[in-house]
JSON list of C-alpha atoms in Angstrom, two decimals:
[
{"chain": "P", "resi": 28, "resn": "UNK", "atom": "CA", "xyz": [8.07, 48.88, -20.57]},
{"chain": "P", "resi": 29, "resn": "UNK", "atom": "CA", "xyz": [7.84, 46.96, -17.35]},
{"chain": "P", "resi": 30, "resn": "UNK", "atom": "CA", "xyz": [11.71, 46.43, -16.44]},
{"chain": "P", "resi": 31, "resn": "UNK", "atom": "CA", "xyz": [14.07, 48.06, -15.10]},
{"chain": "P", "resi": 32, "resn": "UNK", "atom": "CA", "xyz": [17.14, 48.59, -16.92]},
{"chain": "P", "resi": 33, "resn": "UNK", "atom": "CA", "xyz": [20.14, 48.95, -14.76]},
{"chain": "P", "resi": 34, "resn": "UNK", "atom": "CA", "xyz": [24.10, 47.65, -14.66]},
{"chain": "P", "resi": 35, "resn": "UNK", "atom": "CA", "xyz": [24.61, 43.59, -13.95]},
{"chain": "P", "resi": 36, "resn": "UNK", "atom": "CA", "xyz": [27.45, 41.97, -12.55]},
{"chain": "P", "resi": 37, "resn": "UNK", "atom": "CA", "xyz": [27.32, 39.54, -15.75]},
{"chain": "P", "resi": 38, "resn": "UNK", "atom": "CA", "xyz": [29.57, 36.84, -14.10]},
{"chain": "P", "resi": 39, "resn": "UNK", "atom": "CA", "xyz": [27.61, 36.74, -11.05]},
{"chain": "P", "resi": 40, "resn": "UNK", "atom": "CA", "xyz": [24.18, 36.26, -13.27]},
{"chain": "P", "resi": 41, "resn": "UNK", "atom": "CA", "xyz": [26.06, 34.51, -16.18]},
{"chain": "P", "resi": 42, "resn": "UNK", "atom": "CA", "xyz": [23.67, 31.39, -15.73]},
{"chain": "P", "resi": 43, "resn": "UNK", "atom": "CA", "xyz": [20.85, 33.44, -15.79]},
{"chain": "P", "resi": 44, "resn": "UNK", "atom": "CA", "xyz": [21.36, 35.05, -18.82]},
{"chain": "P", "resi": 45, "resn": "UNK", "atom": "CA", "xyz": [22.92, 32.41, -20.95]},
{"chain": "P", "resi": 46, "resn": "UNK", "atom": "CA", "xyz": [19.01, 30.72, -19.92]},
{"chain": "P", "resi": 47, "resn": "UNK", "atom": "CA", "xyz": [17.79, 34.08, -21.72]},
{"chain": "P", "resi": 48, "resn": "UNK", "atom": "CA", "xyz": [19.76, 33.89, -24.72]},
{"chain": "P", "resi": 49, "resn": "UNK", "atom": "CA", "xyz": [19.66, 30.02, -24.98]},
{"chain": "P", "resi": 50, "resn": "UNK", "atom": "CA", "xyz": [15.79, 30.75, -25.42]},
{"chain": "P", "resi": 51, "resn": "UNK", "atom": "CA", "xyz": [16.57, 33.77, -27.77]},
{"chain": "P", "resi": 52, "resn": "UNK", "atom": "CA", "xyz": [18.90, 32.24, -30.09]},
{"chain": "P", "resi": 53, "resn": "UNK", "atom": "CA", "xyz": [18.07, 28.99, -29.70]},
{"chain": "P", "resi": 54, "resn": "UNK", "atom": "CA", "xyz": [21.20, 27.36, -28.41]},
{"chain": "P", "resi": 55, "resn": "UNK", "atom": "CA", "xyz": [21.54, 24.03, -26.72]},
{"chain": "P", "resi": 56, "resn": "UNK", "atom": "CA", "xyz": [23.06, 23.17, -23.41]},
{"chain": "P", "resi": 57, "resn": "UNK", "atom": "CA", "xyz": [26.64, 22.12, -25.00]},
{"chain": "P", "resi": 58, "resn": "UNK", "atom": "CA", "xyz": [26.67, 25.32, -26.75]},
{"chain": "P", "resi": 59, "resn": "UNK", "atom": "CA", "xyz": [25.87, 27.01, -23.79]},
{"chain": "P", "resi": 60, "resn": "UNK", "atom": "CA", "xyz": [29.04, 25.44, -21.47]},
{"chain": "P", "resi": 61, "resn": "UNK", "atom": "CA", "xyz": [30.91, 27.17, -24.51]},
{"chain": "P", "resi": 62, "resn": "UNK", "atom": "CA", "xyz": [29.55, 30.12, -24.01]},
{"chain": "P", "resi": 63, "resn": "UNK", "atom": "CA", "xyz": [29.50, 30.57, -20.35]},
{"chain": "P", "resi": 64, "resn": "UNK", "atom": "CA", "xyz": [33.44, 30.22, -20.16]},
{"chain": "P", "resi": 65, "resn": "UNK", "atom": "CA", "xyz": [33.61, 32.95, -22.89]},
{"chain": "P", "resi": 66, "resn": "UNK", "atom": "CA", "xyz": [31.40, 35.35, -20.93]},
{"chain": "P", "resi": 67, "resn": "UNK", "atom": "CA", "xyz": [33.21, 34.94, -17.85]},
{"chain": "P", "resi": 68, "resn": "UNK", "atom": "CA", "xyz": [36.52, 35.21, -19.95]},
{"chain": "P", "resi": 69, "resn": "UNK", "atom": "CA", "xyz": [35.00, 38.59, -21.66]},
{"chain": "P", "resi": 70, "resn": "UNK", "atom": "CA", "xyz": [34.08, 40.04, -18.09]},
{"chain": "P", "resi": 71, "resn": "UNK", "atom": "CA", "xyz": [37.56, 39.73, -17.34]},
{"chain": "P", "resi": 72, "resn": "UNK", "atom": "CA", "xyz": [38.73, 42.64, -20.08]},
{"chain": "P", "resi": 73, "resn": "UNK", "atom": "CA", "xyz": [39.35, 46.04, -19.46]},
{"chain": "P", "resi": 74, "resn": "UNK", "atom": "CA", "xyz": [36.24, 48.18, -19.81]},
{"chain": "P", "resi": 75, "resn": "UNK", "atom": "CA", "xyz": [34.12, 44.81, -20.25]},
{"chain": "P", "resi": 76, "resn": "UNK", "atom": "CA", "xyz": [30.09, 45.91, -18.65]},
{"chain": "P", "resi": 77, "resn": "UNK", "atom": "CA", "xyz": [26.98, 44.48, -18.88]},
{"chain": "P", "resi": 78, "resn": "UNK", "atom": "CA", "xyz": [23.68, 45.80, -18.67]},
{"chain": "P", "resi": 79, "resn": "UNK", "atom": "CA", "xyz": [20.44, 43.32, -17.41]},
{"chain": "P", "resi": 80, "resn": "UNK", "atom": "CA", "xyz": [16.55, 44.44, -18.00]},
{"chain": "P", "resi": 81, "resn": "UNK", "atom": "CA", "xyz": [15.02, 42.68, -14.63]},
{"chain": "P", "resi": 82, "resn": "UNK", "atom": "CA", "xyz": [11.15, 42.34, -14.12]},
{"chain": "P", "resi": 83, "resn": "UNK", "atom": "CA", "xyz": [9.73, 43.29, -11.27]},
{"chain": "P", "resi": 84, "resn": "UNK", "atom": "CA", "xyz": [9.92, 40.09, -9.56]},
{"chain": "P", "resi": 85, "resn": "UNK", "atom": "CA", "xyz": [14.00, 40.12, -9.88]},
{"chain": "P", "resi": 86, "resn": "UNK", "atom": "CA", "xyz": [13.85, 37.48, -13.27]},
{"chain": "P", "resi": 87, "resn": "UNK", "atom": "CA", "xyz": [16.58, 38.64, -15.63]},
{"chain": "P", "resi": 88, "resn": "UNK", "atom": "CA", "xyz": [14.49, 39.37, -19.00]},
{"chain": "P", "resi": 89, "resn": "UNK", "atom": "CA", "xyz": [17.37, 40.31, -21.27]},
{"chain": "P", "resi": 90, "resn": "UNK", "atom": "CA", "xyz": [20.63, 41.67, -20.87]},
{"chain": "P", "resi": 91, "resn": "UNK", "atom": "CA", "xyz": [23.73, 43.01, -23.39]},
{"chain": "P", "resi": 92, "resn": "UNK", "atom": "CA", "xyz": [27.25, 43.19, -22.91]},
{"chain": "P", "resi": 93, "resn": "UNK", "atom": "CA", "xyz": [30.32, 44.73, -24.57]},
{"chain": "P", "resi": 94, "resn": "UNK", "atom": "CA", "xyz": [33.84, 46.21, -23.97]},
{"chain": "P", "resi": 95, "resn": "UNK", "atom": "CA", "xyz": [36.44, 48.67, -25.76]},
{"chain": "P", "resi": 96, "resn": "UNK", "atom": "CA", "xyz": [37.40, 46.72, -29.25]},
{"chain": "P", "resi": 97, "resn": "UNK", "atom": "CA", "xyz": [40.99, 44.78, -28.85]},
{"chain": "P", "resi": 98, "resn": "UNK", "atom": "CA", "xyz": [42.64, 43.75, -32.35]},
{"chain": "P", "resi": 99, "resn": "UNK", "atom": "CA", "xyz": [43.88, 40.79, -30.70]},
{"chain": "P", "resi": 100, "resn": "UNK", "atom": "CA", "xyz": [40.66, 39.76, -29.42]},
{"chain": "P", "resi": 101, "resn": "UNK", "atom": "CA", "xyz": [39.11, 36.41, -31.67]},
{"chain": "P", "resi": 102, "resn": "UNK", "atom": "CA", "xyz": [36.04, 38.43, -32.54]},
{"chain": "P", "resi": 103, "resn": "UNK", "atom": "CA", "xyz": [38.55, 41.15, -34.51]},
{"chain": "P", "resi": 104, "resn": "UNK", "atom": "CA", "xyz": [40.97, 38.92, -36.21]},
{"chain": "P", "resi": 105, "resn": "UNK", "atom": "CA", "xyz": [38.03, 36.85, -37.57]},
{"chain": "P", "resi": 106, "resn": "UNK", "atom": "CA", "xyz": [36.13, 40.33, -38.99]},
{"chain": "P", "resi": 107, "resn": "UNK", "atom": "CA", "xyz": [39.13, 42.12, -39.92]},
{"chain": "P", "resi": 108, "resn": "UNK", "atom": "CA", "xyz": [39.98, 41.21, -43.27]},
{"chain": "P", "resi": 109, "resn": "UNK", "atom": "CA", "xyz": [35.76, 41.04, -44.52]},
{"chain": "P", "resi": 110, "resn": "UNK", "atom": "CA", "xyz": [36.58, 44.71, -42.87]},
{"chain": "P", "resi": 111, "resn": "UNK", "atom": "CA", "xyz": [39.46, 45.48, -44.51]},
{"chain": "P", "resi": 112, "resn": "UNK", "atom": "CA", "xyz": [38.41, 44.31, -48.06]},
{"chain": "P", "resi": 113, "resn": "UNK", "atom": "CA", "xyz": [35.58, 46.72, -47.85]},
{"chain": "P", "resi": 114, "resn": "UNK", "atom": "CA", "xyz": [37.39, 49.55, -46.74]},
{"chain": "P", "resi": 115, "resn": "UNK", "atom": "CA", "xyz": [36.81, 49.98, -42.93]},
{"chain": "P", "resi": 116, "resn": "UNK", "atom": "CA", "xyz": [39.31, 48.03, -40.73]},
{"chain": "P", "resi": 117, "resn": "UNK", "atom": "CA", "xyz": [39.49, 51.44, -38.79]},
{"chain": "P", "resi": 118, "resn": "UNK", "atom": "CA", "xyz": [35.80, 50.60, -37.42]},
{"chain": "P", "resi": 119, "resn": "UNK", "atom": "CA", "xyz": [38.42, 47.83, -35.63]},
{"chain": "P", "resi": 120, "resn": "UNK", "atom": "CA", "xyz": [40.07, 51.22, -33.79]},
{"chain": "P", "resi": 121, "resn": "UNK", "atom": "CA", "xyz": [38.65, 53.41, -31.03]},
{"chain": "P", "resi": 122, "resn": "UNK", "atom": "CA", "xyz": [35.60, 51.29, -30.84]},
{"chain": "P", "resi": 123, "resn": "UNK", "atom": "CA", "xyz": [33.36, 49.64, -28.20]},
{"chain": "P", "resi": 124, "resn": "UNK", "atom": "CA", "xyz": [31.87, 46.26, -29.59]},
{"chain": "P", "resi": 125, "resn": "UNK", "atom": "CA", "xyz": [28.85, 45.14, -28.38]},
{"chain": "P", "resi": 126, "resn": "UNK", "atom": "CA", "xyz": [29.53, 41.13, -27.75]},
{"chain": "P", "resi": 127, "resn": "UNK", "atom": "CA", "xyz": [26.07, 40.13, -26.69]},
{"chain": "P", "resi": 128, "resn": "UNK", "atom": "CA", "xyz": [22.49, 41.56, -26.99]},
{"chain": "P", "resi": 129, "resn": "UNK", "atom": "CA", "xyz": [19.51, 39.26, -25.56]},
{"chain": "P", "resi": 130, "resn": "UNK", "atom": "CA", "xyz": [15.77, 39.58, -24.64]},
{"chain": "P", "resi": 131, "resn": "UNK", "atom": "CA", "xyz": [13.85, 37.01, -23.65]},
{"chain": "P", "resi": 132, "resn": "UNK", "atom": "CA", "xyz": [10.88, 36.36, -26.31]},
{"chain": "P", "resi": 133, "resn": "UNK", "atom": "CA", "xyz": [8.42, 37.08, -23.95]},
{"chain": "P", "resi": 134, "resn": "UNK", "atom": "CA", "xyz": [9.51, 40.51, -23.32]},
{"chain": "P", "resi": 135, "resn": "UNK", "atom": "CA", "xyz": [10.37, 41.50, -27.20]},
{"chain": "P", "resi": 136, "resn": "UNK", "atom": "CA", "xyz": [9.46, 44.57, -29.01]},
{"chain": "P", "resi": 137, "resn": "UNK", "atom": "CA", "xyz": [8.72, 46.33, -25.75]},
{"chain": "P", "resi": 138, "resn": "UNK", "atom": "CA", "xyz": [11.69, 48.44, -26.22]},
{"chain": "P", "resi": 139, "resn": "UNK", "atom": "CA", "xyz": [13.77, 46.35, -23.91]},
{"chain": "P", "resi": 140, "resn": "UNK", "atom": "CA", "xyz": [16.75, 45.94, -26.32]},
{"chain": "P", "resi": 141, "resn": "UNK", "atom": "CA", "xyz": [16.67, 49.76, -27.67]},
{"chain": "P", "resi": 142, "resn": "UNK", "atom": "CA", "xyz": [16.76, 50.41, -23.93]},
{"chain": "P", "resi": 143, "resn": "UNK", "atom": "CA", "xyz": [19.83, 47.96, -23.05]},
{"chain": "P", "resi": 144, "resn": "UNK", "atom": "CA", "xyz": [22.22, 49.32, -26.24]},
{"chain": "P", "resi": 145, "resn": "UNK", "atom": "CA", "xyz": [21.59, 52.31, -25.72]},
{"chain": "P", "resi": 146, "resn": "UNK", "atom": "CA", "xyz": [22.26, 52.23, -22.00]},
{"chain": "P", "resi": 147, "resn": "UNK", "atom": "CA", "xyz": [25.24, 50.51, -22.66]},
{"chain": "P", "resi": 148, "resn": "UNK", "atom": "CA", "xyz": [27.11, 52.33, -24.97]},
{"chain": "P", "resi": 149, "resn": "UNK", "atom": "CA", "xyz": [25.98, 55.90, -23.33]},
{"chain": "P", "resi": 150, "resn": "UNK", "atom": "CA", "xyz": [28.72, 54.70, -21.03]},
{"chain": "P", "resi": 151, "resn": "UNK", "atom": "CA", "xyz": [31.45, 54.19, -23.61]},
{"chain": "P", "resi": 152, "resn": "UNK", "atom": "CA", "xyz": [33.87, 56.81, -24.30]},
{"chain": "P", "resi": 153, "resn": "UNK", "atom": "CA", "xyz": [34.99, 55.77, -27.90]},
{"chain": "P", "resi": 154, "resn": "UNK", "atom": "CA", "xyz": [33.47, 58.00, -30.54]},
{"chain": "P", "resi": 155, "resn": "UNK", "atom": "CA", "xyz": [32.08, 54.74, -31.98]},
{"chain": "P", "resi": 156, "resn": "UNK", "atom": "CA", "xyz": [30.19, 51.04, -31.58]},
{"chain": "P", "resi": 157, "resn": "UNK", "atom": "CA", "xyz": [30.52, 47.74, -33.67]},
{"chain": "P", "resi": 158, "resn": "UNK", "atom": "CA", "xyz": [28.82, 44.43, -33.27]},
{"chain": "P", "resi": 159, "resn": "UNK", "atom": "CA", "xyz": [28.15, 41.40, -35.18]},
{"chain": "P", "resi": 160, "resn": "UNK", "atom": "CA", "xyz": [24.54, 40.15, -36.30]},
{"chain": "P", "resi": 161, "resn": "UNK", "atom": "CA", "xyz": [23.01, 37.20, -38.19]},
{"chain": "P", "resi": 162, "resn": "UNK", "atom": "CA", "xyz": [23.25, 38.26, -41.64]},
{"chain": "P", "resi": 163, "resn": "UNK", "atom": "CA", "xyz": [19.62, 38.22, -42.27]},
{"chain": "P", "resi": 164, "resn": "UNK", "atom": "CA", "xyz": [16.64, 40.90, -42.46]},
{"chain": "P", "resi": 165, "resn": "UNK", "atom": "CA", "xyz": [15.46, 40.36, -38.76]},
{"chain": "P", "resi": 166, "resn": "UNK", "atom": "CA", "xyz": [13.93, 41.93, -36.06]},
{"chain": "P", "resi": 167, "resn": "UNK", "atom": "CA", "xyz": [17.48, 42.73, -34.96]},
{"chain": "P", "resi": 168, "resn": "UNK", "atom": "CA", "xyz": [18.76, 44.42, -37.55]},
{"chain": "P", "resi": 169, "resn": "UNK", "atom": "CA", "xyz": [16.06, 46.29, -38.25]},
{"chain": "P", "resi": 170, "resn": "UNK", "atom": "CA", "xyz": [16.94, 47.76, -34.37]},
{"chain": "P", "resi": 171, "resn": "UNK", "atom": "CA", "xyz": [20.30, 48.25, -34.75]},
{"chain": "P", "resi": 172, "resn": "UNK", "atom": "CA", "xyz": [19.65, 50.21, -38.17]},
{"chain": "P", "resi": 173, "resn": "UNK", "atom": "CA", "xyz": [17.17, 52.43, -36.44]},
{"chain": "P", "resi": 174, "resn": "UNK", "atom": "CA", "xyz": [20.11, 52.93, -33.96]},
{"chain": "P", "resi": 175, "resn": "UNK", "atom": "CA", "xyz": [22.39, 54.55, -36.44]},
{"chain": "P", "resi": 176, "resn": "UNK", "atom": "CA", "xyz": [24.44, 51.01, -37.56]},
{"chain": "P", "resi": 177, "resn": "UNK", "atom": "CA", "xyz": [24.99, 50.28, -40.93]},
{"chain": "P", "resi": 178, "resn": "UNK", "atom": "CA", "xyz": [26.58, 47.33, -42.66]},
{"chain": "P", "resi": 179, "resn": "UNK", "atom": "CA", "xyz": [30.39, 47.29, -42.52]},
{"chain": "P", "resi": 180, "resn": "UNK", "atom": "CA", "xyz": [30.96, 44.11, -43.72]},
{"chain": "P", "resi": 181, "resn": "UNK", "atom": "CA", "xyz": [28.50, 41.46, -45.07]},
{"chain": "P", "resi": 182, "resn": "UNK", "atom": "CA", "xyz": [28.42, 37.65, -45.53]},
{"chain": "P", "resi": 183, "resn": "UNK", "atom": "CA", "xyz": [31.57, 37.29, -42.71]},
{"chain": "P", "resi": 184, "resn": "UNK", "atom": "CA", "xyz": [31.90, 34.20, -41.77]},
{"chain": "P", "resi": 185, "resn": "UNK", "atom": "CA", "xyz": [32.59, 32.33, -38.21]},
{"chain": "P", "resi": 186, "resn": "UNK", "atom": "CA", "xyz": [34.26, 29.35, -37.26]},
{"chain": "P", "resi": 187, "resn": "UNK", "atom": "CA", "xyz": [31.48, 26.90, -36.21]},
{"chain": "P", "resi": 188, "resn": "UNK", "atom": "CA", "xyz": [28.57, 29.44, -37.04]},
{"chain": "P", "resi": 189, "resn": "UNK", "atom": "CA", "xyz": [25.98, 28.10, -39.56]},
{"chain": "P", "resi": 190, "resn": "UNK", "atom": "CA", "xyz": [25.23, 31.41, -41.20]},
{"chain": "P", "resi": 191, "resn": "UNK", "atom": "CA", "xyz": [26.88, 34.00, -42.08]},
{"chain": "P", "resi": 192, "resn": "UNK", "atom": "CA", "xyz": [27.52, 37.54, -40.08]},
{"chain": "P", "resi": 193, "resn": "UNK", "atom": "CA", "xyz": [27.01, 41.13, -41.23]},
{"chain": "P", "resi": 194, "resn": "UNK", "atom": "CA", "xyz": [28.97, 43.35, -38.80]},
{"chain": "P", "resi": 195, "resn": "UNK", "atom": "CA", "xyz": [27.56, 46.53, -38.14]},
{"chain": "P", "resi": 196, "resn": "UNK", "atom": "CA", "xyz": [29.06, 50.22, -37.24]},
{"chain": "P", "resi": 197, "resn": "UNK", "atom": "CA", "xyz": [27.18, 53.23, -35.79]},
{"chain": "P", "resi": 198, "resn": "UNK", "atom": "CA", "xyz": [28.57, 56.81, -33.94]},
{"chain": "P", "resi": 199, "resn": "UNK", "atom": "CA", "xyz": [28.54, 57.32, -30.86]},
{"chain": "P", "resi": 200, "resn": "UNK", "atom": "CA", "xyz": [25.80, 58.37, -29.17]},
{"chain": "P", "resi": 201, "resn": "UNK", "atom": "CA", "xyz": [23.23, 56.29, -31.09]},
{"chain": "P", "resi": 202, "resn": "UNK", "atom": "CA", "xyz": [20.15, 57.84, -32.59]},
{"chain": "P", "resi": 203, "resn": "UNK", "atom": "CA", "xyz": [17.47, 58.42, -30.35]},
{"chain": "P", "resi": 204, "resn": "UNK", "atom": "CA", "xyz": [13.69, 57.90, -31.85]},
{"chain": "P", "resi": 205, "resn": "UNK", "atom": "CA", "xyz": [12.31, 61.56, -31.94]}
]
């Protein structure tokens, strides 16, 4: 892999990376002002840390962010009860959610995002990690399963999201290929 994985200062580079996961998730420039004053809300959390994978010539290529889990939180009240229903609301508890995970398409399947989860949460110190994902057979999901997550909760759905979630729960540390 050709970039260097390292901590970012997320607010400071917050345009930068919402241009990486515009690209990556296909998201126009309204949805983006929504999202940018969500990031820089999120950075303001205890714990909240992002990780960036730069190329060599300093251009943010992808970049993930999380923080401890917080029942009050949006993300948690809207996941709890598909949670709850299937028996695992305590995934909710002791956790660190991973909010955001991003590669540009030019740089995918080059072990960039394996490299950015797994640099992220080494840093937690909950026993445990949770995130949300499209609730399709993707690229994504096939990561996070190699990773150690499993479905939690499937068909969860989002105010204002077109398709439905699956969220996802692994231990902590995450599997590491042999």
């Amino acid at each position: 892999m050709d970039l260097v994985i390292g901590p970012l200062d997320l607010s400071a580079h917050v345009d930068e990376a919402l241009a990486v996961q515009a690209v990556a998730f296909g998201l126009g420039p309204d949805e983006v002002a929504v999202r940018r004053q969500i990031v820089l809300r999120h950075m303001t959390n205890p714990g909240a840390r992002a990780f960036g994978a730069t190329t060599s010539e300093g251009r943010l290529a992808g970049f993930v962010y999380g923080m401890p889990n917080d029942r009050a939180h949006w993300w948690s009240t809207v996941v709890q009860p598909y949670l709850a229903a299937q028996h695992h609301e305590h995934w909710l508890d002791d956790s660190f959610v991973i909010t955001e995970l991003h590669v540009h398409p030019a740089y995918q399947n080059r072990g960039a995002g394996r490299a950015l989860i797994t640099r992220i949460t080494d840093t937690a110190t909950e026993p445990r990690s949770i995130l949300s994902a499209i609730d399709t057979e993707s690229p994504a999901r096939a990561l996070y399963r190699s990773l150690g997550y499993r479905d939690l909760a499937r068909r969860v759905l989002f105010p204002s999201a077109p398709r439905p979630y699956a969220v996802m729960g692994a231990p902590l540390p995450l599997l590491r290929p042999e």
